[in-house]
Coordinates of C-alpha atoms and ligand atoms in Angstrom, one line a residue:
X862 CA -10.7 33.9 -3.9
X863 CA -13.5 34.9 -6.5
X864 CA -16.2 32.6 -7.2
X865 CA -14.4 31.7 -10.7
X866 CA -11.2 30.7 -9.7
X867 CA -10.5 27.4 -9.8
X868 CA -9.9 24.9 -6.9
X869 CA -7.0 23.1 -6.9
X870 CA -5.9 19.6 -5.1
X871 CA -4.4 20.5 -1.5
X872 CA -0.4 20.4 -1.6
X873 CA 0.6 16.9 -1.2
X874 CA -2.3 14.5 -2.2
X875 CA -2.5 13.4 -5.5
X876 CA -5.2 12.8 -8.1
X877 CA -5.2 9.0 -9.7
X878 CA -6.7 9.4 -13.3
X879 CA -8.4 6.9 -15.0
X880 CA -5.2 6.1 -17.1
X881 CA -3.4 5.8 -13.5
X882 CA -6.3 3.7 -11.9
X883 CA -6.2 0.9 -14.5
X884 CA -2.6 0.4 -13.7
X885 CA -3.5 1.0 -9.6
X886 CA -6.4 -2.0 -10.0
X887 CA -3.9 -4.7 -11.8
X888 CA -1.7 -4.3 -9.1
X889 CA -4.1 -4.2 -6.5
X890 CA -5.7 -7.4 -8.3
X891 CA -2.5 -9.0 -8.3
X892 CA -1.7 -8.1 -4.0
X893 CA -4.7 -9.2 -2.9
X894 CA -4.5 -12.2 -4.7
X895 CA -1.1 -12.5 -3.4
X896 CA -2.3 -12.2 0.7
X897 CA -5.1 -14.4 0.1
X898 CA -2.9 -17.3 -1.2
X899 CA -1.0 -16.8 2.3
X900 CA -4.4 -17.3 3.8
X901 CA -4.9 -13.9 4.8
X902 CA -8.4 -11.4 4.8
X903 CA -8.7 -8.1 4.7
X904 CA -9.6 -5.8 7.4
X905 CA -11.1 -2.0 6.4
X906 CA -10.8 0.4 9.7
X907 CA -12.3 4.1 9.7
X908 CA -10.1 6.7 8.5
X909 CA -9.8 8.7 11.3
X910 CA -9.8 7.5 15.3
X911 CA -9.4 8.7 19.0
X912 CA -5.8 10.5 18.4
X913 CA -4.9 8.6 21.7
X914 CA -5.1 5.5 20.0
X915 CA -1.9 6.6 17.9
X916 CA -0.3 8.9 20.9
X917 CA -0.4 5.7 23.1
X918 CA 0.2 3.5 20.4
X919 CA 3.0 4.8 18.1
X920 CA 4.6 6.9 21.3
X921 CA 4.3 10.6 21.2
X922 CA 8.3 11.0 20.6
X923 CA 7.6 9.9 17.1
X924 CA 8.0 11.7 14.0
X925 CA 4.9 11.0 12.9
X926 CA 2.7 12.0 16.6
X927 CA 5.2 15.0 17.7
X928 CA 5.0 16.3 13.6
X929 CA 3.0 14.6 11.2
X930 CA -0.7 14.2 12.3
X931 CA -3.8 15.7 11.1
X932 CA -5.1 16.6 14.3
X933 CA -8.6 18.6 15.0
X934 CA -11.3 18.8 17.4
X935 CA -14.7 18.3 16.4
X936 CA -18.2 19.9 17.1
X937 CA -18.6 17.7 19.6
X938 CA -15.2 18.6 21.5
X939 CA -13.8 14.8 20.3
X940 CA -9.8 14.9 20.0
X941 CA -9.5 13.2 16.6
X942 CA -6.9 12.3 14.0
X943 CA -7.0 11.2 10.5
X944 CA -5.0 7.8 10.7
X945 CA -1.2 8.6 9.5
X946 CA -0.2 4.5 10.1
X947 CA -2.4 1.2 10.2
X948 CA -1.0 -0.9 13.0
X949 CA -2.5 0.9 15.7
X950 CA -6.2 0.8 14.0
X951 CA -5.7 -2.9 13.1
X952 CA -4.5 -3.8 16.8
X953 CA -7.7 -1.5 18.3
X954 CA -9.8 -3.5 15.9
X955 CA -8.6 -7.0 17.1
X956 CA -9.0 -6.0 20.5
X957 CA -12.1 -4.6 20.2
X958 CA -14.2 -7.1 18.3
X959 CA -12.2 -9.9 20.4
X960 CA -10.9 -11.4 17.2
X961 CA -8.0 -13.1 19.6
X962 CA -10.3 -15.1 21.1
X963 CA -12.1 -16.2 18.2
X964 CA -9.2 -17.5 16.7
X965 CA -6.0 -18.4 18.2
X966 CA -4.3 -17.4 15.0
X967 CA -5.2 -13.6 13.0
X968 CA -3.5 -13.0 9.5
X969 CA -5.1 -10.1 7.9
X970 CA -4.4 -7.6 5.7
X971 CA -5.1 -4.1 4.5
X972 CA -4.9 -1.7 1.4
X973 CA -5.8 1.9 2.1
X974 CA -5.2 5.6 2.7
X975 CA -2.8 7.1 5.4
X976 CA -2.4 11.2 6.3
X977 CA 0.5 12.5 7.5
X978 CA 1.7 15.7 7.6
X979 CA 5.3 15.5 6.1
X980 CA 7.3 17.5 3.3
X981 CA 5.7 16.6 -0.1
X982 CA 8.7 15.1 -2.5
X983 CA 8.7 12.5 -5.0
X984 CA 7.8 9.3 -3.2
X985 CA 6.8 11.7 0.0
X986 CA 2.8 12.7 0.4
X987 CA 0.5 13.9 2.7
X988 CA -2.4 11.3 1.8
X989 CA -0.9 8.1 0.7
X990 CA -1.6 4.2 0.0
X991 CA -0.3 1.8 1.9
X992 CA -0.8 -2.2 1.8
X993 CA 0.4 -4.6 4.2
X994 CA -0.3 -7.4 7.0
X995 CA -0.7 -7.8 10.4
X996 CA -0.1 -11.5 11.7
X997 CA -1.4 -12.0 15.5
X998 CA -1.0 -14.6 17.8
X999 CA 2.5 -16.5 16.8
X1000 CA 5.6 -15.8 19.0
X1001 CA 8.1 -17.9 16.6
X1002 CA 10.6 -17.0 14.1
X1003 CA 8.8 -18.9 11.2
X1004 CA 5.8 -15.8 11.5
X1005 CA 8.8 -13.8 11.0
X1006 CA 9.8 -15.4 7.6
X1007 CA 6.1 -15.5 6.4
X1008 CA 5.8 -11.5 7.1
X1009 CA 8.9 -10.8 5.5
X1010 CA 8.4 -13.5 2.4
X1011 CA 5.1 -12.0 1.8
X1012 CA 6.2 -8.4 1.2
X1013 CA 9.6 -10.1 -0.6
X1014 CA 7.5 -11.8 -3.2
X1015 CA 5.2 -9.3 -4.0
X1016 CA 8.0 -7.3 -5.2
X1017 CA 9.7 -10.7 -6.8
X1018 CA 6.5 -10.7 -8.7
X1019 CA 6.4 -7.7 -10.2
X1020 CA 10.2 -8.3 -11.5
X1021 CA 11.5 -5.2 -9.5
X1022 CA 15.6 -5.1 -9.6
X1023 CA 17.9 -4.0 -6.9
X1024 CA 15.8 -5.2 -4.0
X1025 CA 17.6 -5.0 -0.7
X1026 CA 15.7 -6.6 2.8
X1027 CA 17.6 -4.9 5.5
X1028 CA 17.1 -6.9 8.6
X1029 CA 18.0 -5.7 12.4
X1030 CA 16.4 -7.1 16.1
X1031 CA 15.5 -4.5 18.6
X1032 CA 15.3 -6.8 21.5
X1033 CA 12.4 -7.2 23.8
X1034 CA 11.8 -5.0 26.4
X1035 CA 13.6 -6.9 29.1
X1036 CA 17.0 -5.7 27.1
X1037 CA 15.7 -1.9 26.9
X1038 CA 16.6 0.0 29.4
X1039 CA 20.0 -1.6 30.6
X1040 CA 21.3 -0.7 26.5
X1041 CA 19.2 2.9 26.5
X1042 CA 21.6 3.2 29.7
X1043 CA 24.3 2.5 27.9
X1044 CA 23.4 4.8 24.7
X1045 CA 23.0 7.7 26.8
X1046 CA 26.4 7.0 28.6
X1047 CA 28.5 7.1 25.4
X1048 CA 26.3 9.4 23.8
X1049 CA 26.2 12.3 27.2
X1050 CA 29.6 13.0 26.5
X1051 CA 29.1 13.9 22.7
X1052 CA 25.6 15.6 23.1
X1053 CA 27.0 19.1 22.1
X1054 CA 27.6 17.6 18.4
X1055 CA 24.3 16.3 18.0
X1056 CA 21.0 18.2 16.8
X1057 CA 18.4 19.8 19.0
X1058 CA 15.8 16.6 18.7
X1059 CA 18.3 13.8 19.2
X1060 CA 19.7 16.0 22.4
X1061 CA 15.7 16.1 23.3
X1062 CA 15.2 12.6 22.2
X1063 CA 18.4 11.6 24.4
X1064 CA 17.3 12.3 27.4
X1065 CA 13.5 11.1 26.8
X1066 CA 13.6 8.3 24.2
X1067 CA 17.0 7.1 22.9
X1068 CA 16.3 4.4 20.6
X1069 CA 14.9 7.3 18.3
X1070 CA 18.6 8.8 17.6
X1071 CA 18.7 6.5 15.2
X1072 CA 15.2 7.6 12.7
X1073 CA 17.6 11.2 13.1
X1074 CA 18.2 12.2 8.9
X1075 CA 20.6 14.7 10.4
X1076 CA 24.2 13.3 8.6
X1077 CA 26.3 14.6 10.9
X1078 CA 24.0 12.9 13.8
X1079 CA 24.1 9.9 12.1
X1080 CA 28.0 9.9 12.1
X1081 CA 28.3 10.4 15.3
X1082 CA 26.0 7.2 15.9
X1083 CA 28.7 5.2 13.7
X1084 CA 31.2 6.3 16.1
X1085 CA 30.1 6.3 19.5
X1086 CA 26.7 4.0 19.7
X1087 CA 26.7 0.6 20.6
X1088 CA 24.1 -1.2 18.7
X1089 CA 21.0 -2.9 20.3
X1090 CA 21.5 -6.0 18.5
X1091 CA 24.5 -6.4 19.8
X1092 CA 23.2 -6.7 23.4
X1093 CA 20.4 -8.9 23.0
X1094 CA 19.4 -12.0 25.6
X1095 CA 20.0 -15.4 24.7
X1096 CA 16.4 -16.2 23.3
X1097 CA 15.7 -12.5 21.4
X1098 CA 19.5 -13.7 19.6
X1099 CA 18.0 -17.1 19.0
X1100 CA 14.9 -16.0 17.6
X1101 CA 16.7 -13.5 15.4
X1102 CA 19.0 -16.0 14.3
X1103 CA 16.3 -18.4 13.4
X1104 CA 14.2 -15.6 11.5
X1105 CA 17.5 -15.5 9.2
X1106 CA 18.3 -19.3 8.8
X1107 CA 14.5 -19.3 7.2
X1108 CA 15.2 -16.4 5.0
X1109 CA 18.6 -18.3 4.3
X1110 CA 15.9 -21.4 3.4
X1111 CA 13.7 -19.2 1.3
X1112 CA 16.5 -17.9 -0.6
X1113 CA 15.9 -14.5 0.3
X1114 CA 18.9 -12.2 0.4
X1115 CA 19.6 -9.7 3.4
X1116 CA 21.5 -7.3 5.2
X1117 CA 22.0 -6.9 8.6
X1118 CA 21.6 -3.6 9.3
X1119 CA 22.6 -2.8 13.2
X1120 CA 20.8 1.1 13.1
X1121 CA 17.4 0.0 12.0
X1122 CA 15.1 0.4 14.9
X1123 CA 12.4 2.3 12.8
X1124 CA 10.4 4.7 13.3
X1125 CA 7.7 4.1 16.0
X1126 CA 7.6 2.6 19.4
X1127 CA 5.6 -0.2 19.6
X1128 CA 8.4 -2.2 17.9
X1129 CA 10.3 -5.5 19.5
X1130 CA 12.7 -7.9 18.3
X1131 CA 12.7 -8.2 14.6
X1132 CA 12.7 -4.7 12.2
X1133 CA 13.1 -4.9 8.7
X1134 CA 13.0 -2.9 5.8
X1135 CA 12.6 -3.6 1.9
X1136 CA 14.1 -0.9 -0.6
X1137 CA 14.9 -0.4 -4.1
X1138 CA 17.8 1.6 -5.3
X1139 CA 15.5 2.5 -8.6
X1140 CA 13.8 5.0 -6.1
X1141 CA 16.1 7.3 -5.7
X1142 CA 16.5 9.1 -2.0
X1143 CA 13.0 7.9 -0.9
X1144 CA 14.3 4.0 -1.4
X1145 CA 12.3 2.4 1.5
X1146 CA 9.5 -0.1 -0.2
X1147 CA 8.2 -1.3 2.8
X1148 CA 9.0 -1.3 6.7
X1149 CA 7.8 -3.7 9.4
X1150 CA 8.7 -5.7 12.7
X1151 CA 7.4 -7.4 15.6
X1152 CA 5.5 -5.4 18.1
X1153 CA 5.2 -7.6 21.2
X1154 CA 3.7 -5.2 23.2
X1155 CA 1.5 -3.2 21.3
X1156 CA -1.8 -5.6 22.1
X1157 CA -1.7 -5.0 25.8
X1158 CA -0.6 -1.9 25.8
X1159 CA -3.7 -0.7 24.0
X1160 CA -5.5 -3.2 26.4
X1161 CA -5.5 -6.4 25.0
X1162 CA -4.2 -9.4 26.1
X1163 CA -0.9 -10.2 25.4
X1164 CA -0.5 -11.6 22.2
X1165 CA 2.1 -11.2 20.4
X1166 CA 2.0 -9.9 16.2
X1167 CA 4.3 -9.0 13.7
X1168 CA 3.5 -7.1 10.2
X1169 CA 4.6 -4.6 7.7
X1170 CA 3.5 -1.8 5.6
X1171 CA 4.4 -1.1 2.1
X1172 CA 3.8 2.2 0.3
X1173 CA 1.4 1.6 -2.4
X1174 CA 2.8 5.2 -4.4
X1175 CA 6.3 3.5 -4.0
X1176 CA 5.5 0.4 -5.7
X1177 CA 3.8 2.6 -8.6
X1178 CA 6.9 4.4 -9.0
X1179 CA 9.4 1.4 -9.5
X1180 CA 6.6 0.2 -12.0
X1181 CA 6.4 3.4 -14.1
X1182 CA 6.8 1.6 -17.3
X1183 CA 3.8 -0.8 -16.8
X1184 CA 2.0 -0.8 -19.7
X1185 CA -1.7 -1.5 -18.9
X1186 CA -4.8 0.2 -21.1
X1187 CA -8.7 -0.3 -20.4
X1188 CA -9.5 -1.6 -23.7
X1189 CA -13.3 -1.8 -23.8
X1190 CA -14.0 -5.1 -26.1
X1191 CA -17.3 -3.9 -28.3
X1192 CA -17.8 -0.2 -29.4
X1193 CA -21.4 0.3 -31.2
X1194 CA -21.9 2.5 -33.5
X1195 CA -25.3 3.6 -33.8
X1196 CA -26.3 5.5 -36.5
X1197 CA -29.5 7.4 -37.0
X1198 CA -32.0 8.3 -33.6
X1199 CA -34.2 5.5 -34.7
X1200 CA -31.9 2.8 -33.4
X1201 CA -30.7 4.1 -30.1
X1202 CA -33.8 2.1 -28.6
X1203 CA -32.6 -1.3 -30.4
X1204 CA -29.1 0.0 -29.5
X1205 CA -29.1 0.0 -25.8
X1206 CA -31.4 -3.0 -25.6
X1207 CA -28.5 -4.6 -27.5
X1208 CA -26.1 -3.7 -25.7
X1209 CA -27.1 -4.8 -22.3
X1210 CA -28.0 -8.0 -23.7
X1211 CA -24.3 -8.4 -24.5
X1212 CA -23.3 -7.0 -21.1
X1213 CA -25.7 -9.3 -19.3
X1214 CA -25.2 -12.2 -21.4
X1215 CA -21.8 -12.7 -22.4
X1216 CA -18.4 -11.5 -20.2
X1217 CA -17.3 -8.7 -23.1
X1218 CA -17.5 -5.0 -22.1
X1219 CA -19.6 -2.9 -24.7
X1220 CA -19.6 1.2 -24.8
X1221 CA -22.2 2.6 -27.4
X1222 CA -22.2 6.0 -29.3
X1223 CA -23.3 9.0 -26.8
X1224 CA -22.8 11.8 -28.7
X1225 CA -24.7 11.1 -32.3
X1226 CA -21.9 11.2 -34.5
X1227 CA -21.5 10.5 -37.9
X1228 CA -20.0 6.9 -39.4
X1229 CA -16.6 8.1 -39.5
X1230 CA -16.4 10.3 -36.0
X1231 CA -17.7 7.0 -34.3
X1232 CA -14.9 4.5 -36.2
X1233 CA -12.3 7.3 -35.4
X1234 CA -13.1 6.8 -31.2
X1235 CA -13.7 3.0 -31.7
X1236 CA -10.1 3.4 -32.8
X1237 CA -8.8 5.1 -30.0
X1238 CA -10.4 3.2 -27.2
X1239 CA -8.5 0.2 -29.1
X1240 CA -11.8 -2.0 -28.7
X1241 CA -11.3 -5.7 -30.6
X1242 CA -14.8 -5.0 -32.3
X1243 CA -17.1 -2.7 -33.6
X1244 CA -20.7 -3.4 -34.5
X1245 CA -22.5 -1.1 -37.0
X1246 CA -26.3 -0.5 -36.7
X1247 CA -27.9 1.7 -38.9
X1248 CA -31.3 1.9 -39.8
X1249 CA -30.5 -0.6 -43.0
X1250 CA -29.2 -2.8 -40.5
X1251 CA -32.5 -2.3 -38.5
X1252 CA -34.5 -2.7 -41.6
X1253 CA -32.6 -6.1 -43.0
X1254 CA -32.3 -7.2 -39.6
X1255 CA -28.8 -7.9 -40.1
X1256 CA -25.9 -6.2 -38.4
X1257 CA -21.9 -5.8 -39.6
X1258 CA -19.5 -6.7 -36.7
X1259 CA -16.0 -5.3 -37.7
X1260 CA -13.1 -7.2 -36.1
X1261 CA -10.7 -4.4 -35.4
X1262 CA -7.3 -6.0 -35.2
X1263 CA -7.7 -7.7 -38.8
X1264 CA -10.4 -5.3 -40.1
X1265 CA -12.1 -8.5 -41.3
X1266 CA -16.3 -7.5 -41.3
X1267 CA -19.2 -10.0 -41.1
X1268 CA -22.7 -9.7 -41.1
X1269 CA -24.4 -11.6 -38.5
X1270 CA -28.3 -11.1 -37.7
X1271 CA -29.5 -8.8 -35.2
X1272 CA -30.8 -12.1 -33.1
X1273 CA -27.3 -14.0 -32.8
X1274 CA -25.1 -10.8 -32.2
X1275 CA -25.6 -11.7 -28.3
X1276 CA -24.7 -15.3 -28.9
X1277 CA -21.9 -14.5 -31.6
X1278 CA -20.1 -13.0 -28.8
X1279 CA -20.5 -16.2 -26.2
X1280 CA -16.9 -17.1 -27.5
Ligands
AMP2121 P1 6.0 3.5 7.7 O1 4.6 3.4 8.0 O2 6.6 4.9 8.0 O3 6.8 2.4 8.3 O4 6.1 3.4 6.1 C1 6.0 2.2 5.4 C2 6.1 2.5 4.0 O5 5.1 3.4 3.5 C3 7.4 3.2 3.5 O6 8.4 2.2 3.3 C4 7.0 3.9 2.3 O7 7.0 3.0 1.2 C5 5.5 4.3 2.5 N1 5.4 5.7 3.0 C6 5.6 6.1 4.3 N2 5.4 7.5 4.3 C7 5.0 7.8 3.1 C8 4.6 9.1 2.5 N3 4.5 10.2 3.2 N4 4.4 9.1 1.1 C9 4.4 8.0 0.4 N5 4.7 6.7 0.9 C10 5.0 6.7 2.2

C-alpha cells in the first residue's frame, strides 16, 4: 500500500452517517424509553473479555465460539475476545458486582456493539448493534411473557407488518440427556446423510443439529428427530404452557416451533424468536430464552434469568422508509467580519437561553450563498445581521416555512425565541 491510497472500512462493519444516525437516535430514543417504562436500567460492559467467559458460557460447540470470534493474545500474554453476544458479559457483571444480592429482582438492559466473525450479507455483519434485556431472579412463567412482550411491542410500536413470535421449550437439564439419548439413537442410523458438523456435533452436542442451515440436514431432522418439547417433565410443560396462556392474555400471536433450540448452550426451557418476513432470508428480529444455568455455571449462585437480544441493523432495515431529518431550528446569517463577534455572542445566548438549536455562517459567504444553505438545512428561521442591523440595532428574523420577515431588536431576539 502507498502512503496515498486510501483506507477503507474493514469488510463487514459499517459506517453510520450523520443522515443514518438521526434515524439510529429516534429509535434508540424511542427503545430506551420503551425498557425504562418496564422498569428496566441499563448496563454498559467492556467490549472485549477473558474469551473463557464466552468458551464456558456460550459452549465451545457453538457457531459463534468454534467460528465466529475475534480472538487474540495480547502483550501481556492475556487470551482475549472482542464480545460476539451480551448474555455472558451481563451474567459476569451480575455476578461480579453481587447485583443478586442487592436486589432479589435484576431487569436491565443493553444497547451496544457485538463482533463476530461470520459471512457479511445484507442483515449479516461482523460488528453489529444489538439491544435487549436480561431479567434475573424470577423462575415463573409471567417473567417469560414480560421478556417476550417487551421485544413484541417494540416492534408493535414501530408498526412493523408480518411479525411472527416463534415460541419452543428446551426443557431443563433434568430432561437433557435421557432425549440427547434418544436423538442420537434415531439419528446413528442416518448419520451417513448428514453433514460433517452435525455427524461431529452428533456425537459431542446434539441439541446443535438443529442451528445446522444444511437443507438436506434439516430434512432429515423432519423425518427422524423427536423433538425436545415433546419430552418435557410435568412442571417444564406446565411452565411452557403457562408462558403461552399469558401471551394468549396479551394478545400476542405465536407459533410453536418444535426445532428452535437456538444457537448457544446456556439455554433452558423457554426459546423464542421474533422475525419479519420484510427481511428477506436474514428474517430473525430478535432471539432469546431462559438460561437457568448460566449464573452458576459462571460461578454464581443459582438464580435463574431469562432475556433476549434484538439486532439493532435488523430493525433499521424493516424501517428503511423512516423519514427523520436534523432540522437545525435558527440559521444566522452573518454578514460582514464586523458582526461575527455580536454573532456568536448571539447565538449562544439563544442556545443557552431558549431550547432552539442555532448554526451560524462559517464560511463568510455572501447574502444569497447563506439563504441558499439555510434552505437546505430546512431550518424554521433565519436571522439576518449585517452591519445595518448592527448599526440600527435591529435584526430581520425570516420565518422560513411562510417566508413572513420581522424586525425585532437585537436585545429581544433571545427572548423572541422563548416561544
Ligand atoms: P443471537 O445473539 O445470535 O441470538 O442474535 C440475536 C439477534 O441479533 C438476531 O435475531 C439478529 O437480529 C441479530 N444478529 C445476530 N447476528 C448478527 C449479525 N452478524 N449481523 C447483524 N445482526 C445480527
Amino acid at each position: 500500500m502507498t502512503s496515498k491510497s486510501r483506507i477503507q472500512n474493514i469488510k463487514g462493519t459499517h459506517d453510520l452517517l450523520p443522515v443514518d444516525t438521526v434515524k439510529w437516535q429516534f429509535v434508540e430514543k424511542i427503545i430506551h424509553k420503551k425498557f425504562q417504562q418496564y422498569g428496566y436500567s441499563e448496563i454498559r460492559t467492556p467490549a472485549f473479555e477473558h474469551s473463557d467467559l464466552f468458551i464456558r458460557g456460550i459452549g465451545d460447540d457453538t457457531d459463534v465460539v468454534s467460528k465466529e470470534m475475534y480472538r487474540w493474545t495480547d502483550q501481556g500474554g492475556n487470551d482475549l475476545t472482542l464480545k460476539p453476544e451480551l448474555t455472558a458479559p451481563v451474567v459476569r457483571a451480575y455476578i461480579q458486582h453481587q447485583l443478586g444480592r442487592k436486589s432479589a429482582i435484576n431487569r436491565i438492559y443493553y444497547m451496544d456493539s457485538l463482533f463476530r466473525r461470520e459471512r457479511p450479507q445484507k442483515g449479516r455483519q461482523r460488528q453489529f448493534n444489538q439491544f435487549g434485556i436480561e431479567a434475573f431472579g424470577s423462575p415463573y412463567p409471567e417473567m417469560d411473557a414480560e421478556v417476550i412482550s417487551i421485544a413484541y411491542s417494540i416492534y408493535e410500536q414501530f408498526d412493523i407488518k408480518n411479525l411472527a413470535v416463534r415460541i419452543n421449550s428446551i426443557g431443563g437439564t433434568e430432561i437433557r440427556s435421557p432425549y440427547l439419548k434418544l436423538l442420537r439413537d434415531k439419528l446413528i442410523p442416518v448419520s451417513k446423510e448428514l453433514c460433517k458438523t452435525c455427524n461431529r456435533r452428533l456425537g459431542k452436542n446434539a441439541l446443535r443439529l438443529f442451528d445446522c442451515k444444511n437443507p438436506n440436514c434439516q430434512s432429515i431432522l423432519d423425518e427422524h428427530a423427536p423433538f425436545i418439547s415433546d419430552h418435557l417433565d410435568e412442571d417444564d410443560l406446565a411452565h411452557f404452557n403457562s408462558v403461552l396462556s399469558f401471551l394468549d392474555t396479551l394478545e400476542i400471536p405465536y407459533i410453536h416451533d418444535k426445532k428452535l433450540v437456538r444457537g448457544l448452550d446456556y439455554y433452558t426451557h423457554t426459546t423464542f424468536e421474533i422475525t419479519s418476513s420484510s427481511l428477506g432470508s436474514q428474517d430473525a428480529l430478535c432471539g432469546g430464552g431462559r438460561y437457568n444455568g448460566l449464573v452458576e455455571q459462571l460461578g454464581g449462585d443459582a438464580t435463574p434469568a431469562i432475556g433476549f437480544a434484538a439486532g439493532t441493523e435488523r430493525l433499521m432495515l424493516v424501517l428503511e422508509n423512516l423519514e427523520i431529518e436534523d432540522k437545525p431550528d435558527i440559521y444566522l446569517v452573518l454578514l460582514g467580519e464586523n458582526v461575527i463577534s455580536t454573532g456568536i455572542k448571539l447565538a449562544d445566548k439563544i442556545r443557552k437561553e431558549t431550547r432552539k438549536s442555532v448554526i451560524l455562517e462559517p464560511s463568510r459567504r455572501g447574502m444569497k450563498g447563506q439563504m441558499k444553505e439555510a434552505n437546505r438545512k430546512k431550518v424554521k428561521w433565519a436571522i439576518l445581521l449585517g452591519e445595518n442591523e448592527m448599526e440600527s440595532g435591529i435584526v430581520q428574523v425570516k420565518d422560513m416555512i411562510t417566508g413572513e420577515q420581522k424586525d425585532v431588536p437585537l436585545d429581544k431576539v433571545v427572548s423572541y425565541f422563548q416561544l
